PDB file of C-alpha atoms in Angstrom:
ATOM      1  CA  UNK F   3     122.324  97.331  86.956  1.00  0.00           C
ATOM      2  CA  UNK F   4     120.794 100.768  87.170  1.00  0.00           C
ATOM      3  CA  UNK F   5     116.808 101.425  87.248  1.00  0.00           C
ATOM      4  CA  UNK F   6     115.048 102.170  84.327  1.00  0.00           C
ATOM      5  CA  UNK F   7     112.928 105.514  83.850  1.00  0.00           C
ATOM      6  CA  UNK F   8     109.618 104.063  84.269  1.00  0.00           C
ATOM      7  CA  UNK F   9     111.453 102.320  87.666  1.00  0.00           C
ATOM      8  CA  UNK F  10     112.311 105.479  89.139  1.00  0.00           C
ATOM      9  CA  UNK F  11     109.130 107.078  88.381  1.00  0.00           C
ATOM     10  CA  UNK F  12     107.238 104.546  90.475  1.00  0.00           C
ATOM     11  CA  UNK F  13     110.156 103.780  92.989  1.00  0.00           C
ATOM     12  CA  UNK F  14     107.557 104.504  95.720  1.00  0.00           C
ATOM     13  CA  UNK F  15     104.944 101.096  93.939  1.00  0.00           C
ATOM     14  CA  UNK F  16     108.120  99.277  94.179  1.00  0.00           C
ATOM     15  CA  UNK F  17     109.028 100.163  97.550  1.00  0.00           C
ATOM     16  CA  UNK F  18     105.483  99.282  98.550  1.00  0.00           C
ATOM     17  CA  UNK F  19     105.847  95.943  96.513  1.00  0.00           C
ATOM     18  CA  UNK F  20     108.825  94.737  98.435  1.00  0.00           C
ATOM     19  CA  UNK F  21     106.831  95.278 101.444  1.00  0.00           C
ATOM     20  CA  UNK F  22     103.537  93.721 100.560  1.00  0.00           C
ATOM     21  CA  UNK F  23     106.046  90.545  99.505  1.00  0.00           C
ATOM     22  CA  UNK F  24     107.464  90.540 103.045  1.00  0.00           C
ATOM     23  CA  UNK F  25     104.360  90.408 105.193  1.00  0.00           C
ATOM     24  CA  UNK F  26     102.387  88.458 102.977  1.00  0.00           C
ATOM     25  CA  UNK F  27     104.976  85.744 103.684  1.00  0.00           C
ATOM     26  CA  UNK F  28     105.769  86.977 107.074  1.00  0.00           C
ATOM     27  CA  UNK F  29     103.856  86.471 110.304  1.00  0.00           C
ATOM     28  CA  UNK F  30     102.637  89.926 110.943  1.00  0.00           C
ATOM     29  CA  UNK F  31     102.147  90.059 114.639  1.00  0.00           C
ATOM     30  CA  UNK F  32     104.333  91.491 117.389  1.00  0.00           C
ATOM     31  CA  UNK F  33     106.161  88.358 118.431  1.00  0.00           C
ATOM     32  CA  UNK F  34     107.111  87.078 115.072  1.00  0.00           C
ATOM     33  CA  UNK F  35     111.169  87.947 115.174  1.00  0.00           C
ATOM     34  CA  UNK F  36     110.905  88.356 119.397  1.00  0.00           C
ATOM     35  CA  UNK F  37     110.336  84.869 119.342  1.00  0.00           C
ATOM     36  CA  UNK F  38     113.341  83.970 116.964  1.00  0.00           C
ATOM     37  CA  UNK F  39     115.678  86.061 118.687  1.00  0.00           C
ATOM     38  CA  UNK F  40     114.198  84.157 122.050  1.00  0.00           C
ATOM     39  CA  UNK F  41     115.377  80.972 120.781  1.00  0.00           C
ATOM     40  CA  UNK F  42     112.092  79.605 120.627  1.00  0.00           C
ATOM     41  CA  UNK F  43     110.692  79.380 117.162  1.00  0.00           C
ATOM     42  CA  UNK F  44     106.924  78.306 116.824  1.00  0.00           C
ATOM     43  CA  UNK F  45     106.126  79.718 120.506  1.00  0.00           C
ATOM     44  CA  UNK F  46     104.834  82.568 121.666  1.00  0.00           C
ATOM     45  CA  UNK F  47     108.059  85.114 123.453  1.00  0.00           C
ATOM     46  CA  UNK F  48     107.206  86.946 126.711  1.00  0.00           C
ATOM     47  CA  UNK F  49     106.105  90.351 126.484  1.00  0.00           C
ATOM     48  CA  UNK F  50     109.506  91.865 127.958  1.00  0.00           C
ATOM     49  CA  UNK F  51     110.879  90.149 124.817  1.00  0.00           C
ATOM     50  CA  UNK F  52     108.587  91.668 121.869  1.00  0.00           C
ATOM     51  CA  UNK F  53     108.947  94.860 123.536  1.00  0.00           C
ATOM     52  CA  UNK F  54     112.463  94.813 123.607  1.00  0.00           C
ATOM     53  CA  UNK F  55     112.446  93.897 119.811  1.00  0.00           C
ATOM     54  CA  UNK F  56     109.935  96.672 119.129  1.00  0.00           C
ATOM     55  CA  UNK F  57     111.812  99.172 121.271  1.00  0.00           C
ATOM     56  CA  UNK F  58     114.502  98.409 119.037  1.00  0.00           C
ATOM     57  CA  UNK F  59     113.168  98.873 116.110  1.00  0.00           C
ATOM     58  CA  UNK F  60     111.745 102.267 116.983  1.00  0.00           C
ATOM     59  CA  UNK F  61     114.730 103.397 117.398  1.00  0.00           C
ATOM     60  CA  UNK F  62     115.784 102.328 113.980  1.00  0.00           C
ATOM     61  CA  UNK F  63     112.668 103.910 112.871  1.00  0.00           C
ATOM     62  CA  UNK F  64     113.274 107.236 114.816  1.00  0.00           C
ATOM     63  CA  UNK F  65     116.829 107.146 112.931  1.00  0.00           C
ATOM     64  CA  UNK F  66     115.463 106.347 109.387  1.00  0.00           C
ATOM     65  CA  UNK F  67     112.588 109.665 109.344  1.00  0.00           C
ATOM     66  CA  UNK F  68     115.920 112.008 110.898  1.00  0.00           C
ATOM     67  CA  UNK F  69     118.163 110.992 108.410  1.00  0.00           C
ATOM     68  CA  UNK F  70     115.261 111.206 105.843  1.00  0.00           C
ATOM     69  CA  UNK F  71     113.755 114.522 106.929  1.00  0.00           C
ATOM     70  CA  UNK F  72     117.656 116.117 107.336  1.00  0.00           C
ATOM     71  CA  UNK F  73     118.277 114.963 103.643  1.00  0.00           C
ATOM     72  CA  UNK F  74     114.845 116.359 102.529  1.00  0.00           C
ATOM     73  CA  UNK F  75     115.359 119.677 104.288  1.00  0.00           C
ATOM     74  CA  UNK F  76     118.673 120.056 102.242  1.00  0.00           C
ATOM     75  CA  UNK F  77     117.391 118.461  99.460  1.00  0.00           C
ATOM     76  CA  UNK F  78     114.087 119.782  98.676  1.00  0.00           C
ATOM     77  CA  UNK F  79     110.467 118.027  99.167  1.00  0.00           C
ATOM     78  CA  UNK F  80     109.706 118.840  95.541  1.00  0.00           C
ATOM     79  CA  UNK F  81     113.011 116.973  94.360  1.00  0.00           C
ATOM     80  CA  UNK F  82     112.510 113.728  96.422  1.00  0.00           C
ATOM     81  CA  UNK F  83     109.110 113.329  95.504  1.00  0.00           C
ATOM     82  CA  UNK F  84     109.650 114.072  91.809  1.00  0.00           C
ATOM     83  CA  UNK F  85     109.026 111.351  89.197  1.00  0.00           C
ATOM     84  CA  UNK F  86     111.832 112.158  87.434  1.00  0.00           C
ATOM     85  CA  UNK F  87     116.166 112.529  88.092  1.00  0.00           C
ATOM     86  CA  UNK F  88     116.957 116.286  88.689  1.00  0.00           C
ATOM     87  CA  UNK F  89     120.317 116.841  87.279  1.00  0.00           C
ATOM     88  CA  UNK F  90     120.674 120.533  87.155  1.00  0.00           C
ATOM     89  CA  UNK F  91     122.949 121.019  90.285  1.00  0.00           C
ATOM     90  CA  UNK F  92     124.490 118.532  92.871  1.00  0.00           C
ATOM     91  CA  UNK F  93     123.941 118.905  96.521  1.00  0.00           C
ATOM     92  CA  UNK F  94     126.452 118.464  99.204  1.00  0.00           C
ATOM     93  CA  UNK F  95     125.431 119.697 102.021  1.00  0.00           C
ATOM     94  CA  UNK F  96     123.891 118.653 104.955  1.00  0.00           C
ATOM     95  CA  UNK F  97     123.683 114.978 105.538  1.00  0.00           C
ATOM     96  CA  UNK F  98     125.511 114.483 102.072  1.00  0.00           C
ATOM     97  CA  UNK F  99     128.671 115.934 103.621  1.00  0.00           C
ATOM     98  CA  UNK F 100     128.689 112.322 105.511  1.00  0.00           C
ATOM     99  CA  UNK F 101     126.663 109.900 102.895  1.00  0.00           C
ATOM    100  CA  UNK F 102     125.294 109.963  99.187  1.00  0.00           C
ATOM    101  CA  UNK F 103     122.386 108.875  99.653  1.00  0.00           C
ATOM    102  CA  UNK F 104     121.028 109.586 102.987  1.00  0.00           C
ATOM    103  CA  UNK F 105     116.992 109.090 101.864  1.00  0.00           C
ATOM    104  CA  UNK F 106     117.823 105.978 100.089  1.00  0.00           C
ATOM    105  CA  UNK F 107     119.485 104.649 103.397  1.00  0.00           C
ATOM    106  CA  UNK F 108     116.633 105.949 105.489  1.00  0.00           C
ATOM    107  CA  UNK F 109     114.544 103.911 103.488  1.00  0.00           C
ATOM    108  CA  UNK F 110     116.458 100.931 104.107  1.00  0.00           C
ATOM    109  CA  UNK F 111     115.872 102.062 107.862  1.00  0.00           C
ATOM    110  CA  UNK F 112     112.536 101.602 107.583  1.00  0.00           C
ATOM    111  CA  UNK F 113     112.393  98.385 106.210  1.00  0.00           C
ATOM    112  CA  UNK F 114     114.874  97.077 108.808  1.00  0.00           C
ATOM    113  CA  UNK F 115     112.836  98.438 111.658  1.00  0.00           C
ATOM    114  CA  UNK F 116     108.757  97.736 110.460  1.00  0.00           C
ATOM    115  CA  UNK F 117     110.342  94.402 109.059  1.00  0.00           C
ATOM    116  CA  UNK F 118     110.640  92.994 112.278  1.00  0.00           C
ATOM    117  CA  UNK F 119     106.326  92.547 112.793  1.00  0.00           C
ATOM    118  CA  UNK F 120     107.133  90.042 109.571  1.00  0.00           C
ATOM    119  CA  UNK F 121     109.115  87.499 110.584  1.00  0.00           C
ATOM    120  CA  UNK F 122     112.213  86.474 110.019  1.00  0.00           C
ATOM    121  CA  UNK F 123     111.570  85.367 106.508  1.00  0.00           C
ATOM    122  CA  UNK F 124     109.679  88.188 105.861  1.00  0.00           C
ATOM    123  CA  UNK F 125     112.221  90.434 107.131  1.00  0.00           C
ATOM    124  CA  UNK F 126     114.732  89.440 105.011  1.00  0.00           C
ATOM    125  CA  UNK F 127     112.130  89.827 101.979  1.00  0.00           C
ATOM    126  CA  UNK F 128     112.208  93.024 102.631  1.00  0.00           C
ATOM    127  CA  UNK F 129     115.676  94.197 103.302  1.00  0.00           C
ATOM    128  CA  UNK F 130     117.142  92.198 100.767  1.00  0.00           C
ATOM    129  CA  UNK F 131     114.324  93.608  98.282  1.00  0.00           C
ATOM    130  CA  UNK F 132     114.233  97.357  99.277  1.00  0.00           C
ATOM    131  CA  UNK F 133     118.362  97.184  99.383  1.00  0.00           C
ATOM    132  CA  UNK F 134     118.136  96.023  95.350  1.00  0.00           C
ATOM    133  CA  UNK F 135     115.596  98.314  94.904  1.00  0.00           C
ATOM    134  CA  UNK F 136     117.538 101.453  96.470  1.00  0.00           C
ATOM    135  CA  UNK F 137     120.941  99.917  94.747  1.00  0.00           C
ATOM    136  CA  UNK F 138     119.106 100.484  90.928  1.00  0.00           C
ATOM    137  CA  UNK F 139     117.549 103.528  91.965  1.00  0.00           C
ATOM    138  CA  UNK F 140     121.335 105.110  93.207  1.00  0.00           C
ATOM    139  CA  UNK F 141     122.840 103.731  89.832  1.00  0.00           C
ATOM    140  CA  UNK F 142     120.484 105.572  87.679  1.00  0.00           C
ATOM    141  CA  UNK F 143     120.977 108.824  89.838  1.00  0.00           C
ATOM    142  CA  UNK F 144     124.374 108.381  89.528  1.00  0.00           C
ATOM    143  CA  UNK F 145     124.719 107.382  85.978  1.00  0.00           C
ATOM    144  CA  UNK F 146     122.748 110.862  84.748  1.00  0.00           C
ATOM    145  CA  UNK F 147     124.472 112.851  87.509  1.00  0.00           C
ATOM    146  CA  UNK F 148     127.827 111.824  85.849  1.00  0.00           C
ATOM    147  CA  UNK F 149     126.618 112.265  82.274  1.00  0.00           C
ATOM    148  CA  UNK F 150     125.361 115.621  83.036  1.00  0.00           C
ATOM    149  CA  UNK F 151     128.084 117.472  85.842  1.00  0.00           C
ATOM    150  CA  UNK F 152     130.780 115.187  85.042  1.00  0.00           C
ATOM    151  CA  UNK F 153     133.622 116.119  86.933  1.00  0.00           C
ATOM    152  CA  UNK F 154     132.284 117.480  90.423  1.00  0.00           C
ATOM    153  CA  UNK F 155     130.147 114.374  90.741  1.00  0.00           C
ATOM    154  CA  UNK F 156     133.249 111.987  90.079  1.00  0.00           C
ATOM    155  CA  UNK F 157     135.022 114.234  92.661  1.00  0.00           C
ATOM    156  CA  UNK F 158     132.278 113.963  94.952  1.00  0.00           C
ATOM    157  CA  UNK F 159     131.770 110.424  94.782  1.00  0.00           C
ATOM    158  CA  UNK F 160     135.616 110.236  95.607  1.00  0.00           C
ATOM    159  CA  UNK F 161     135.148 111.435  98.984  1.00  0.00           C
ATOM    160  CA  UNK F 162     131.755 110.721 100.491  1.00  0.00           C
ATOM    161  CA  UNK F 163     130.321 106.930 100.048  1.00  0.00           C
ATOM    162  CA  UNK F 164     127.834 105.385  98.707  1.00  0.00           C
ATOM    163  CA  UNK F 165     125.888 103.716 101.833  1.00  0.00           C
ATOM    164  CA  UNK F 166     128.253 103.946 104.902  1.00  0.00           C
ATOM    165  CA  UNK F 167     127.846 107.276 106.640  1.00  0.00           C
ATOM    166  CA  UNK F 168     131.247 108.940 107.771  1.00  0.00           C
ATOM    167  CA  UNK F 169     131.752 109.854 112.050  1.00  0.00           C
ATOM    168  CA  UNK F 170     132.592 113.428 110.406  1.00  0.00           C
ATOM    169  CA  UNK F 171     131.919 114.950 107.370  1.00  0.00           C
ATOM    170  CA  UNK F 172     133.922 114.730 104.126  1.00  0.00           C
ATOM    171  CA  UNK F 173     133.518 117.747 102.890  1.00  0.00           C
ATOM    172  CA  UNK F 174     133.022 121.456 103.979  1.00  0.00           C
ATOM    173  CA  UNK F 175     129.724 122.788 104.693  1.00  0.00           C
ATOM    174  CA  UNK F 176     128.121 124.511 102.203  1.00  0.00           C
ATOM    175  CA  UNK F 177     126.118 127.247 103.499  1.00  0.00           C
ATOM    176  CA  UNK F 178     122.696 125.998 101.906  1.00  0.00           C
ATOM    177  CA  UNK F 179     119.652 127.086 103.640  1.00  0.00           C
ATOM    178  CA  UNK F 180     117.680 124.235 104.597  1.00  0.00           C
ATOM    179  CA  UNK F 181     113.998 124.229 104.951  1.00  0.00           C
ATOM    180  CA  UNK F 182     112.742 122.611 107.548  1.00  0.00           C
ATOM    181  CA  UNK F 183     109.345 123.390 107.594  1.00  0.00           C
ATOM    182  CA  UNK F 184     108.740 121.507 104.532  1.00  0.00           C
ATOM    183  CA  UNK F 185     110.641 118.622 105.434  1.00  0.00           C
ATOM    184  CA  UNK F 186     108.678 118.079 108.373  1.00  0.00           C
ATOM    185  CA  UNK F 187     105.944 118.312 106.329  1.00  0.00           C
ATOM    186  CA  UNK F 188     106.892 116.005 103.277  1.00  0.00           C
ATOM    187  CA  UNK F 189     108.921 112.994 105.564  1.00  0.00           C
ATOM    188  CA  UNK F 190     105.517 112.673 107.612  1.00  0.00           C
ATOM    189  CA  UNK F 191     105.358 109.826 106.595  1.00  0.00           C
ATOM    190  CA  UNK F 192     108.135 108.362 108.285  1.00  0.00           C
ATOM    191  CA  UNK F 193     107.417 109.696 112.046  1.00  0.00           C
ATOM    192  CA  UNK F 194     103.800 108.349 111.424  1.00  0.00           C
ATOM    193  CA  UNK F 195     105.944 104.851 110.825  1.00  0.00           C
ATOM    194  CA  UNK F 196     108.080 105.185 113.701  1.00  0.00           C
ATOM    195  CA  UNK F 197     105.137 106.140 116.043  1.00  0.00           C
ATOM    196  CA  UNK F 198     103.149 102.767 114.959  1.00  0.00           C
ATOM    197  CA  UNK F 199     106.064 100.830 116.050  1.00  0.00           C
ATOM    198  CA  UNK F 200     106.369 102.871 119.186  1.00  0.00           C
ATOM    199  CA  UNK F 201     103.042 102.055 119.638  1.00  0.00           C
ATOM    200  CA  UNK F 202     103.492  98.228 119.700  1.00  0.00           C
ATOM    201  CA  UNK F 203     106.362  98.455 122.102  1.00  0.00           C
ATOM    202  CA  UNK F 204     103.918 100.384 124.115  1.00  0.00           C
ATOM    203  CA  UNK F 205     100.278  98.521 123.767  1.00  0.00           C
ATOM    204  CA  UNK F 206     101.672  95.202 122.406  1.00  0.00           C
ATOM    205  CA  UNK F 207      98.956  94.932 119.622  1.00  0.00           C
ATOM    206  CA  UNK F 208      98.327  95.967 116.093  1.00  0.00           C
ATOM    207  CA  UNK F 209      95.517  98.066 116.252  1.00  0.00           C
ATOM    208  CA  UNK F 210      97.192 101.450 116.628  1.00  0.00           C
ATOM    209  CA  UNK F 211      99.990 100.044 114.278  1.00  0.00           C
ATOM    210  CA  UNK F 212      97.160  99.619 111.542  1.00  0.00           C
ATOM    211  CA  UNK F 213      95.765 102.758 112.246  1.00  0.00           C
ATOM    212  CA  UNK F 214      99.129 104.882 112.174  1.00  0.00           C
ATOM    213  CA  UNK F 215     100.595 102.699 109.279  1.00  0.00           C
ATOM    214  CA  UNK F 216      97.362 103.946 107.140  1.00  0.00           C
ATOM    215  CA  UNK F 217      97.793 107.003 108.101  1.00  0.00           C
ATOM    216  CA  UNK F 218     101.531 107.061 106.822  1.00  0.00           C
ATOM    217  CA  UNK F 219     101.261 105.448 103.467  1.00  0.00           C
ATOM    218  CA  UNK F 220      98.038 107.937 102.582  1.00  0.00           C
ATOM    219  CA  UNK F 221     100.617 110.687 103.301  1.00  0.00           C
ATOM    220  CA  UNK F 222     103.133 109.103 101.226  1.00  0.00           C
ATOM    221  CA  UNK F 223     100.807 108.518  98.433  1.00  0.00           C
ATOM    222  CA  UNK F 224      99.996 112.356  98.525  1.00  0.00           C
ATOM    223  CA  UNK F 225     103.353 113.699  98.049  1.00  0.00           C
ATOM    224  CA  UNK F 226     104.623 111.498  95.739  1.00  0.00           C
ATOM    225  CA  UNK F 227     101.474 112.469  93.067  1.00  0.00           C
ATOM    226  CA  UNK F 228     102.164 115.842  94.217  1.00  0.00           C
ATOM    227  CA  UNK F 229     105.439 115.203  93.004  1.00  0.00           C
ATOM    228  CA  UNK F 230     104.575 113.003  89.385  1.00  0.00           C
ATOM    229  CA  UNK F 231     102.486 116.720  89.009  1.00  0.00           C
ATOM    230  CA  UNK F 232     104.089 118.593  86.190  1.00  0.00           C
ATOM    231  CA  UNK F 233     105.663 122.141  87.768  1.00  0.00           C
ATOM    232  CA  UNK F 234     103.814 125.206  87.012  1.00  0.00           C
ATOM    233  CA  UNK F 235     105.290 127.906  85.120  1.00  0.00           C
ATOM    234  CA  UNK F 236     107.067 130.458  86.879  1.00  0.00           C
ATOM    235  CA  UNK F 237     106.890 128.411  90.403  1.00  0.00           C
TER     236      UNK F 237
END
């Protein structure tokens, strides 16, 4: 059940897909899961309620561009925005001393936390979508990774898992050098996310969520065509 090559090459239309499903059949307003978790479907929750939700799911959002921008740092920006599998060398270091797949689970993050503005139904659209998504996506990583490094990766997969992060790491640090800088840079995208929520829990309307959410997904479409761009020789 792994992705195809033309999947993981547009694993960010997908994503986007899964999400556009979600709120299209959601209710895309503050109080949409507030109200569920209220125990009073149909009607409009109190404010101290949809903030609480949204609070929450900052939170989850603030956790899901950390995790991301940690696994990017180690990782490289260059690598998680390519449009193709790198299997030249495997890292594990950094957040893959405790987890596999720490950007595929920060994408699962996000879903979980901006799911929440689209309604129960709509949330699950989108967890249960981005999780299959991620799930193919990990299989075909996996699957090359194991065809092309063979026994370190089978070792590797022995000891750290798939999905659930370890309290400590599995394995020693490796002394790579992360860089930051680009990171920050590249997982933009993600704090621009977690702000828009923050700023629901803050104004209790959309309008700044809009604006920020815009803002975020033109970032993300620049560094993943950055990334489908062929490398240049010599850099």
């Amino acid at each position: 059940m792994k992705a195809s090559a033309w999947e993981f090459r547009h694993r960010a239309l997908l994503n986007g897909a899964v999400f556009l499903a979600g709120f299209t059949v959601g209710s895309v307003r503050p109080g949409a899961v507030a109200a569920r978790l209220a125990g009073m479907p149909g009607s409009p929750a109190s404010a101290a309620t949809v903030r609480t939700v949204c609070i929450a799911a900052t939170l989850v959002l603030l956790l899901a561009a950390g995790i991301r921008t940690w696994g990017t740092a180690y990782l490289g920006a260059p690598v998680v925005f390519s449009s193709g599998v790198h299997t030249d060398a495997l890292v594990a270091d950094g957040p893959y001393r405790y987890v596999r797949n720490p950007l595929y689970l920060g994408t699962l993050l996000l879903g979980a936390g901006l799911g929440v503005l689209a309604g129960p139904w709509g949330w699950a659209i989108i967890v249960l979508g981005l999780a299959l998504v991620q799930h193919r996506l990990v299989a075909r990583e996996e699957a090359l990774l194991d065809a092309r490094l063979g026994e370190p990766v089978r070792a590797y997969r022995a000891r750290v898992a798939r999905w659930l992060p370890g309290l400590r790491p599995r394995l020693p640090a490796g002394g790579a050098d992360p860089d930051w800088k680009a990171a920050w840079k590249a997982e933009a995208p993600m704090w621009c996310f977690a702000a828009a929520m923050a700023s629901v829990a803050a104004t209790l309307s959309l309008r700044p969520f809009q604006v920020l959410v815009i803002v975020g997904v033109v970032l993300l479409v620049v560094s993943h065509r950055r990334g489908a761009q062929p490398a240049r020789p010599g850099g």
